[in-house]
PDB file of C-alpha atoms in Angstrom:
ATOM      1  CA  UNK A 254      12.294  51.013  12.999  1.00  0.00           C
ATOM      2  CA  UNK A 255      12.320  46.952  11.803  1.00  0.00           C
ATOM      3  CA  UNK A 256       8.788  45.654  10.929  1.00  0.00           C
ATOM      4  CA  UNK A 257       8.271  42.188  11.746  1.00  0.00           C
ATOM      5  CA  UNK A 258       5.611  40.633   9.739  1.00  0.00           C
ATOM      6  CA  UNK A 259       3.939  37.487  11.806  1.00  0.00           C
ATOM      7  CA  UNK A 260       1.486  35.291  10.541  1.00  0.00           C
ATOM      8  CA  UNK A 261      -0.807  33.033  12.058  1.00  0.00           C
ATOM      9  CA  UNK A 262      -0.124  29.650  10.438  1.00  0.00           C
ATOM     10  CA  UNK A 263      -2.978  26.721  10.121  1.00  0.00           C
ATOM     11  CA  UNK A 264      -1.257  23.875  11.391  1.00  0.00           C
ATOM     12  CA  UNK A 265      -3.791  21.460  10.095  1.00  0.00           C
ATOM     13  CA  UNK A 266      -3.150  22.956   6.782  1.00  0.00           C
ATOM     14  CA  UNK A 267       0.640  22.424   7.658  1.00  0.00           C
ATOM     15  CA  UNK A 268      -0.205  18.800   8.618  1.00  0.00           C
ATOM     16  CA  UNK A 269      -1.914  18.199   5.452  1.00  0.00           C
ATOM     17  CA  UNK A 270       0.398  19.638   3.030  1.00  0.00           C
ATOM     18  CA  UNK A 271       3.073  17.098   4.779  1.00  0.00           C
ATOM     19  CA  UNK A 272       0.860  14.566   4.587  1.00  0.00           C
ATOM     20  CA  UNK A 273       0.328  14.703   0.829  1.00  0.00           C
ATOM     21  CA  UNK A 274       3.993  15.112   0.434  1.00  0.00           C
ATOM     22  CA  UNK A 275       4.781  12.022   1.781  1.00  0.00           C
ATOM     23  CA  UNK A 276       2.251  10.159  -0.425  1.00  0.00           C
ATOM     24  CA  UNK A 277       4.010  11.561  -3.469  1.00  0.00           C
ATOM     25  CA  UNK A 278       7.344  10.451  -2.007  1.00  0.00           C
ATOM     26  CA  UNK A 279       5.837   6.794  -1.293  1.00  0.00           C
ATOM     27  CA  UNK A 280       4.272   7.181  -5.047  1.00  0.00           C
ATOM     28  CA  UNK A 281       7.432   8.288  -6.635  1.00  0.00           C
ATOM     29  CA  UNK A 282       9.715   5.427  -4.997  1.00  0.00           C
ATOM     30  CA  UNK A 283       7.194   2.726  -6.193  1.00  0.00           C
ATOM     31  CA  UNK A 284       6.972   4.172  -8.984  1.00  0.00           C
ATOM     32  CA  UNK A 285      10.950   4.857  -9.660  1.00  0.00           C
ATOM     33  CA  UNK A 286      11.790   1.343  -7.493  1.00  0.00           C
ATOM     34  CA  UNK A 287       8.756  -0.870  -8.691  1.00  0.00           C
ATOM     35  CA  UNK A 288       6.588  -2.615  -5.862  1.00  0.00           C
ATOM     36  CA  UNK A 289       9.359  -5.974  -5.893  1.00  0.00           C
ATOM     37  CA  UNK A 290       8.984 -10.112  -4.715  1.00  0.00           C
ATOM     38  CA  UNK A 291      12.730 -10.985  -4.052  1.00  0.00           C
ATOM     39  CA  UNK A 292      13.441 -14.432  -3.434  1.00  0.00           C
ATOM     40  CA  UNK A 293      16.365 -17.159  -3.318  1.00  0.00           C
ATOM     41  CA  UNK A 294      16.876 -20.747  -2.578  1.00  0.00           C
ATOM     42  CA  UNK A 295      19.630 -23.275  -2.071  1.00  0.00           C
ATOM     43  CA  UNK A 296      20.889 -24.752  -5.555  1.00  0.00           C
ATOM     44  CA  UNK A 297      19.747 -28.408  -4.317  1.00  0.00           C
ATOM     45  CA  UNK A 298      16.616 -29.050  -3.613  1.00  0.00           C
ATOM     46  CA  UNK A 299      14.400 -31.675  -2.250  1.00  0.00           C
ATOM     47  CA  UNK A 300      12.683 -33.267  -5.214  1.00  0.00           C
ATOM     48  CA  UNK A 301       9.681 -34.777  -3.618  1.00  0.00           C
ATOM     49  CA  UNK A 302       8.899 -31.370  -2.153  1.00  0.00           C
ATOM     50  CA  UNK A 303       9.447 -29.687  -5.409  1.00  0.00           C
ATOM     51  CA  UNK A 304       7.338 -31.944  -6.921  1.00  0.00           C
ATOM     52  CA  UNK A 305       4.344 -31.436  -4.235  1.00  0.00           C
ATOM     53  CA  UNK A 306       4.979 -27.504  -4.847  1.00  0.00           C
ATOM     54  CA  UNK A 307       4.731 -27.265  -8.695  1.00  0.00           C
ATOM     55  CA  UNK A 308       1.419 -30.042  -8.592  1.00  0.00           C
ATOM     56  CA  UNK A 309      -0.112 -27.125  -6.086  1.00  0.00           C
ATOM     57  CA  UNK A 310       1.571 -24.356  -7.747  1.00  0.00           C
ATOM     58  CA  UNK A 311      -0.890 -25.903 -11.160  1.00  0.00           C
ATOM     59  CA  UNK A 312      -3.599 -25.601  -8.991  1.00  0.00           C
ATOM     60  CA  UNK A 313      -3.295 -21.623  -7.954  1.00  0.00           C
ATOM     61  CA  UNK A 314      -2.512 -20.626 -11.638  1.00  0.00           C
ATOM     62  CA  UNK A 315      -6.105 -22.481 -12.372  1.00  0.00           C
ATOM     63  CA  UNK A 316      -8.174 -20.822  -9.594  1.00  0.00           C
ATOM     64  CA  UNK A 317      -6.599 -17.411 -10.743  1.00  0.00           C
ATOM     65  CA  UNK A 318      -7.173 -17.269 -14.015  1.00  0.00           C
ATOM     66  CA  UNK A 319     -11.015 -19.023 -13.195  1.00  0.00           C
ATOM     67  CA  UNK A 320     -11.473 -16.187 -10.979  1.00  0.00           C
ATOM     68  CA  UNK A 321     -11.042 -13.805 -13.886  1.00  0.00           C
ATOM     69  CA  UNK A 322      -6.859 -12.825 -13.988  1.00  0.00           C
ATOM     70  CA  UNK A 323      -5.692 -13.447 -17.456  1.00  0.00           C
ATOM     71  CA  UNK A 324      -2.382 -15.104 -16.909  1.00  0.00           C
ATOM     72  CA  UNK A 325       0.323 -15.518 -19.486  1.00  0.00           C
ATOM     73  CA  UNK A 326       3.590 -16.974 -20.059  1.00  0.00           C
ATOM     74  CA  UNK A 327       6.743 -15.010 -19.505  1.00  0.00           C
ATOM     75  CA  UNK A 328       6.788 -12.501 -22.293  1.00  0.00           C
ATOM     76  CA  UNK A 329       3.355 -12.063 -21.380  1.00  0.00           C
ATOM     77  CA  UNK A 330       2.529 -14.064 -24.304  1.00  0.00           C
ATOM     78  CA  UNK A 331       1.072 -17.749 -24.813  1.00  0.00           C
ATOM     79  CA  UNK A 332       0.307 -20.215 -21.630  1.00  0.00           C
ATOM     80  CA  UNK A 333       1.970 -20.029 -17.958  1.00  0.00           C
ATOM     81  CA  UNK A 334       4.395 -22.652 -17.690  1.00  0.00           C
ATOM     82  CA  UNK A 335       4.244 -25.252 -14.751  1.00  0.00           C
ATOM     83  CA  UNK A 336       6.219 -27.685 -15.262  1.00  0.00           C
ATOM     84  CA  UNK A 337      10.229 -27.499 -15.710  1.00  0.00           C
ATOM     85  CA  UNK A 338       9.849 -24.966 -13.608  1.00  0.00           C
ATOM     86  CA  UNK A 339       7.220 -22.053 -13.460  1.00  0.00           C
ATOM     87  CA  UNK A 340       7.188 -19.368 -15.492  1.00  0.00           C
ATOM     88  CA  UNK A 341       4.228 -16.441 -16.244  1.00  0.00           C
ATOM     89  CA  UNK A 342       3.440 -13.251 -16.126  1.00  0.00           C
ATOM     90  CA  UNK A 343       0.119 -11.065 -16.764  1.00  0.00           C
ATOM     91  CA  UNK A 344      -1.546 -10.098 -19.948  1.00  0.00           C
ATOM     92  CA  UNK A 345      -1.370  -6.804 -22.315  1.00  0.00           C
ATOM     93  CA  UNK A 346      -1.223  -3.498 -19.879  1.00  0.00           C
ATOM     94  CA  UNK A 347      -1.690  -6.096 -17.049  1.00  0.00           C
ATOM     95  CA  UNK A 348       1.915  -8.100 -17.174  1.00  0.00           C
ATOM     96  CA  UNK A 349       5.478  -6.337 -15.789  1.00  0.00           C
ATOM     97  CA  UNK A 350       8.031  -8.333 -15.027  1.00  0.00           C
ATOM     98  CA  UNK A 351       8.128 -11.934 -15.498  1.00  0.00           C
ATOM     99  CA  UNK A 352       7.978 -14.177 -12.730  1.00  0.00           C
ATOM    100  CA  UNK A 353      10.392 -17.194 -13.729  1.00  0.00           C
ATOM    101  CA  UNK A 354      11.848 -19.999 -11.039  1.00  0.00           C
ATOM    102  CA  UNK A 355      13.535 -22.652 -12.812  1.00  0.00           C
ATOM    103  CA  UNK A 356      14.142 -25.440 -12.064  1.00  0.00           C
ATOM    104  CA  UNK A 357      17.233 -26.570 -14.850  1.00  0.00           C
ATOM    105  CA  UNK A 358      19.657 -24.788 -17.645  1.00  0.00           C
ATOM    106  CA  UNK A 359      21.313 -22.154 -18.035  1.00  0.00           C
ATOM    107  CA  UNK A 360      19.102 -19.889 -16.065  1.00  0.00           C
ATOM    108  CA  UNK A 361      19.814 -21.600 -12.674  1.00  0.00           C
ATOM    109  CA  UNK A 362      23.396 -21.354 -13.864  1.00  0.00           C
ATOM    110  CA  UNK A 363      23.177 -17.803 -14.012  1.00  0.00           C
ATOM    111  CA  UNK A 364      21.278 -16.991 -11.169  1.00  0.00           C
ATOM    112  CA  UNK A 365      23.752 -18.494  -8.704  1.00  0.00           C
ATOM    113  CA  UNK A 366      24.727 -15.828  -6.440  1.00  0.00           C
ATOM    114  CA  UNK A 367      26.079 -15.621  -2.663  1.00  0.00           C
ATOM    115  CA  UNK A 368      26.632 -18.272  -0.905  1.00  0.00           C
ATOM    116  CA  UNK A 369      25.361 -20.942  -3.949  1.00  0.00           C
ATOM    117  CA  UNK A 370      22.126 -19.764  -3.437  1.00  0.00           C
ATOM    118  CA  UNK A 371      19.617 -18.965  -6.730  1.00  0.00           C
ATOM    119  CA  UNK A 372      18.245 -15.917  -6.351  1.00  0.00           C
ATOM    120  CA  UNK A 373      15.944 -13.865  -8.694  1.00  0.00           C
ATOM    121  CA  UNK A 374      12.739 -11.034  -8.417  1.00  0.00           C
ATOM    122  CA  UNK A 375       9.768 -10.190  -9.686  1.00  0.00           C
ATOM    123  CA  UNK A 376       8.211  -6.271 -10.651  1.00  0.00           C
ATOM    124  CA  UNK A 377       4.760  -6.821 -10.268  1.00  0.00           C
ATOM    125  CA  UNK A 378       3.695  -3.513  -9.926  1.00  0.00           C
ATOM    126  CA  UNK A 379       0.447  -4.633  -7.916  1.00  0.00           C
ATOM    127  CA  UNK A 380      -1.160  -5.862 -11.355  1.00  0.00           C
ATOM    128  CA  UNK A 381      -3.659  -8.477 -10.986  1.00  0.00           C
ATOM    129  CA  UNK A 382      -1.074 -11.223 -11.657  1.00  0.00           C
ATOM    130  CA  UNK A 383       0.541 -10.051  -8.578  1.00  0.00           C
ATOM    131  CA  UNK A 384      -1.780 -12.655  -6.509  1.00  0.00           C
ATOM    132  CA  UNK A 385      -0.507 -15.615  -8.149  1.00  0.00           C
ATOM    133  CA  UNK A 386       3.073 -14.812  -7.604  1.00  0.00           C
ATOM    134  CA  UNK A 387       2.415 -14.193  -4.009  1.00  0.00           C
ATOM    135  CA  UNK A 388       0.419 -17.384  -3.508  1.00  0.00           C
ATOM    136  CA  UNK A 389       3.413 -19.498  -5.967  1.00  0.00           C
ATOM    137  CA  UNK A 390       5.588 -17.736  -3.530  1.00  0.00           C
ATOM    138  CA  UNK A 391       3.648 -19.483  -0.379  1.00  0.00           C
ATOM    139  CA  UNK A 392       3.168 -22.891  -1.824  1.00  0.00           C
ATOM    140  CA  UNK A 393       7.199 -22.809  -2.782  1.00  0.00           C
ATOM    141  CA  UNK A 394       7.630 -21.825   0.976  1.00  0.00           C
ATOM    142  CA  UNK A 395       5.002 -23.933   2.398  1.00  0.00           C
ATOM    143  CA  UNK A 396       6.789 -27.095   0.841  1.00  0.00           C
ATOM    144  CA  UNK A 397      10.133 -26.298   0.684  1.00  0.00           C
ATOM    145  CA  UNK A 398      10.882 -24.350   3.885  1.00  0.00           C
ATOM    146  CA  UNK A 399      14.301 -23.146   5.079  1.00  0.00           C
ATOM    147  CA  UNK A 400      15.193 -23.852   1.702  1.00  0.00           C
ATOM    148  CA  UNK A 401      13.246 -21.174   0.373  1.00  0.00           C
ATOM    149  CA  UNK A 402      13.733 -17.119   1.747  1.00  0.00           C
ATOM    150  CA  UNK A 403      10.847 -14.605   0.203  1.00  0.00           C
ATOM    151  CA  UNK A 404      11.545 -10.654   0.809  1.00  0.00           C
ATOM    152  CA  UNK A 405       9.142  -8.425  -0.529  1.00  0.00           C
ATOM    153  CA  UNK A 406       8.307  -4.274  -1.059  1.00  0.00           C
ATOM    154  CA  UNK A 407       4.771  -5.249   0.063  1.00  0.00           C
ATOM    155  CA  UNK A 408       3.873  -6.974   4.087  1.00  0.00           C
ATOM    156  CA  UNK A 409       1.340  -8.035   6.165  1.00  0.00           C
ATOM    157  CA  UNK A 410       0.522  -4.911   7.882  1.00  0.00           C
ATOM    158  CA  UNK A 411      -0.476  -3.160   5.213  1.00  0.00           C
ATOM    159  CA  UNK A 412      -3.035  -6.665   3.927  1.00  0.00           C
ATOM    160  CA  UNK A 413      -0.698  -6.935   0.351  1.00  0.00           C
ATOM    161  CA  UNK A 414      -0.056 -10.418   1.398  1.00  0.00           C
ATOM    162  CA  UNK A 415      -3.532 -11.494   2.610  1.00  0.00           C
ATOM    163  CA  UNK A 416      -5.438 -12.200  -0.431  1.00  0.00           C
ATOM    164  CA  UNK A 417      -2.393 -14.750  -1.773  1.00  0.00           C
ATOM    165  CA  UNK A 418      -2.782 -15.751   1.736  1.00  0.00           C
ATOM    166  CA  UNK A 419      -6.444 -16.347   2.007  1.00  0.00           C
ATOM    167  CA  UNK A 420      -6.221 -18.427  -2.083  1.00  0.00           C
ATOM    168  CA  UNK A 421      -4.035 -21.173  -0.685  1.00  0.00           C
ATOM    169  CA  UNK A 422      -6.015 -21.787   2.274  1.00  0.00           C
ATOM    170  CA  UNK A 423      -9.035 -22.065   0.187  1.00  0.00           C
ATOM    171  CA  UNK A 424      -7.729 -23.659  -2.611  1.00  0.00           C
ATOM    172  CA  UNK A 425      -4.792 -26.041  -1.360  1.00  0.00           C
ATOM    173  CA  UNK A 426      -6.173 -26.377   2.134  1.00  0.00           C
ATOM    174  CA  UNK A 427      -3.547 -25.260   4.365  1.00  0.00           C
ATOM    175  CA  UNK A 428      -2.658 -22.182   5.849  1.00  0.00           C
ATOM    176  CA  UNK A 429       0.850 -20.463   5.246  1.00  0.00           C
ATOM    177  CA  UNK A 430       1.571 -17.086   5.999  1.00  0.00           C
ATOM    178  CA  UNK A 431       4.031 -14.102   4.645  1.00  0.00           C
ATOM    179  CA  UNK A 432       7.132 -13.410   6.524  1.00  0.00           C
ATOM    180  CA  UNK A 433       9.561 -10.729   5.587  1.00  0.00           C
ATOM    181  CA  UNK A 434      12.779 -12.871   5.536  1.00  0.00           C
ATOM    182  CA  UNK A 435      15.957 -10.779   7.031  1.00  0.00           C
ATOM    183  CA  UNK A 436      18.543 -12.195   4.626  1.00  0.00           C
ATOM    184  CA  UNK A 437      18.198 -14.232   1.619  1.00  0.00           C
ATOM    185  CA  UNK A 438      21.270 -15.731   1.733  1.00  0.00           C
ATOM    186  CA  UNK A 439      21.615 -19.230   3.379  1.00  0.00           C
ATOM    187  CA  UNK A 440      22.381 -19.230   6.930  1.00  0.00           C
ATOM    188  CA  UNK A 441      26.328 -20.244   7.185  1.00  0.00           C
ATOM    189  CA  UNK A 442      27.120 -23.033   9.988  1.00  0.00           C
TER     190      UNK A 442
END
């Protein structure tokens, strides 16, 4: 005679237990990956513009750090740099990965990648200087254009973008918003 055992099983418990699985997964590849800006732009690029960009880029470094984010220079030491170029990162516990886009030397040399474009990223790791990357990110998009393609680990749907958003409006005026790019390479023609 065969036995078969059956058992009743909860399928909300089911349904939770898969649930909390797949927020450890979504933990563990942030965690193992890093929440990530990726950008790149074309070697050349319009001066005027880049000039309008850095003189508002000055201006969201300020209104962070006035609104309480302790902002750094790339080591995560000294002052943010905005001027040759923009470099920074956060302070202590709060800075990751430096966010650096130069703008001459050897470090545009050796960022050229596919198709002559510069490319570079930045871990944030959703630390409070993540805001004024994402909002340097907008102005350098909001001024430069095609010129400039943003990717990122974070998006819209989720809001990750909105506060960066929401900063330049208030602070600069106009209104720019995130948009997953599908290739940062420069568009052959």
């Amino acid at each position: 005679m065969r036995y078969v055992l059956r058992r009743t099983v909860n399928k909300s418990l089911v349904a939770g237990m898969i649930q909390r699985a797949a927020r450890i997964l979504i933990k563990f590849k942030e965690v193992s990956m890093g929440y990530t800006h990726y950008w790149s732009h074309d070697a050349k690029l319009n001066g005027r513009r880049l000039y309008s960009a850095l003189n508002d880029c000055r201006k969201i470094v300020d209104e962070v750090q006035r609104r309480g984010v302790i902002l750094r220079g790339g080591l995560g030491e000294g002052e943010p740099q905005v001027s040759e170029g923009i470099w920074l990162n956060g302070d202590g516990e709060d800075s990751h990965d430096t966010f650096s886009f130069p703008l001459t030397g050897q470090a545009i040399t050796d960022s050229i990648g596919l198709h002559g474009c510069i490319w570079d990223f930045c871990k944030t790791a959703r630390k409070p200087y993540d805001l004024a990357v994402c909002a340097i990110l907008l102005v350098l998009k909001h001024h430069l254009g095609s010129q400039i393609r943003i990717a990122s680990n974070g998006d819209r749907e989720s809001d990750e973008w909105i506060p960066a958003e929401n900063l330049v409006k208030e602070v600069l005026g106009y209104e720019v918003m995130f948009r997953q790019e599908e290739t940062l390479t420069k568009v052959q023609v």
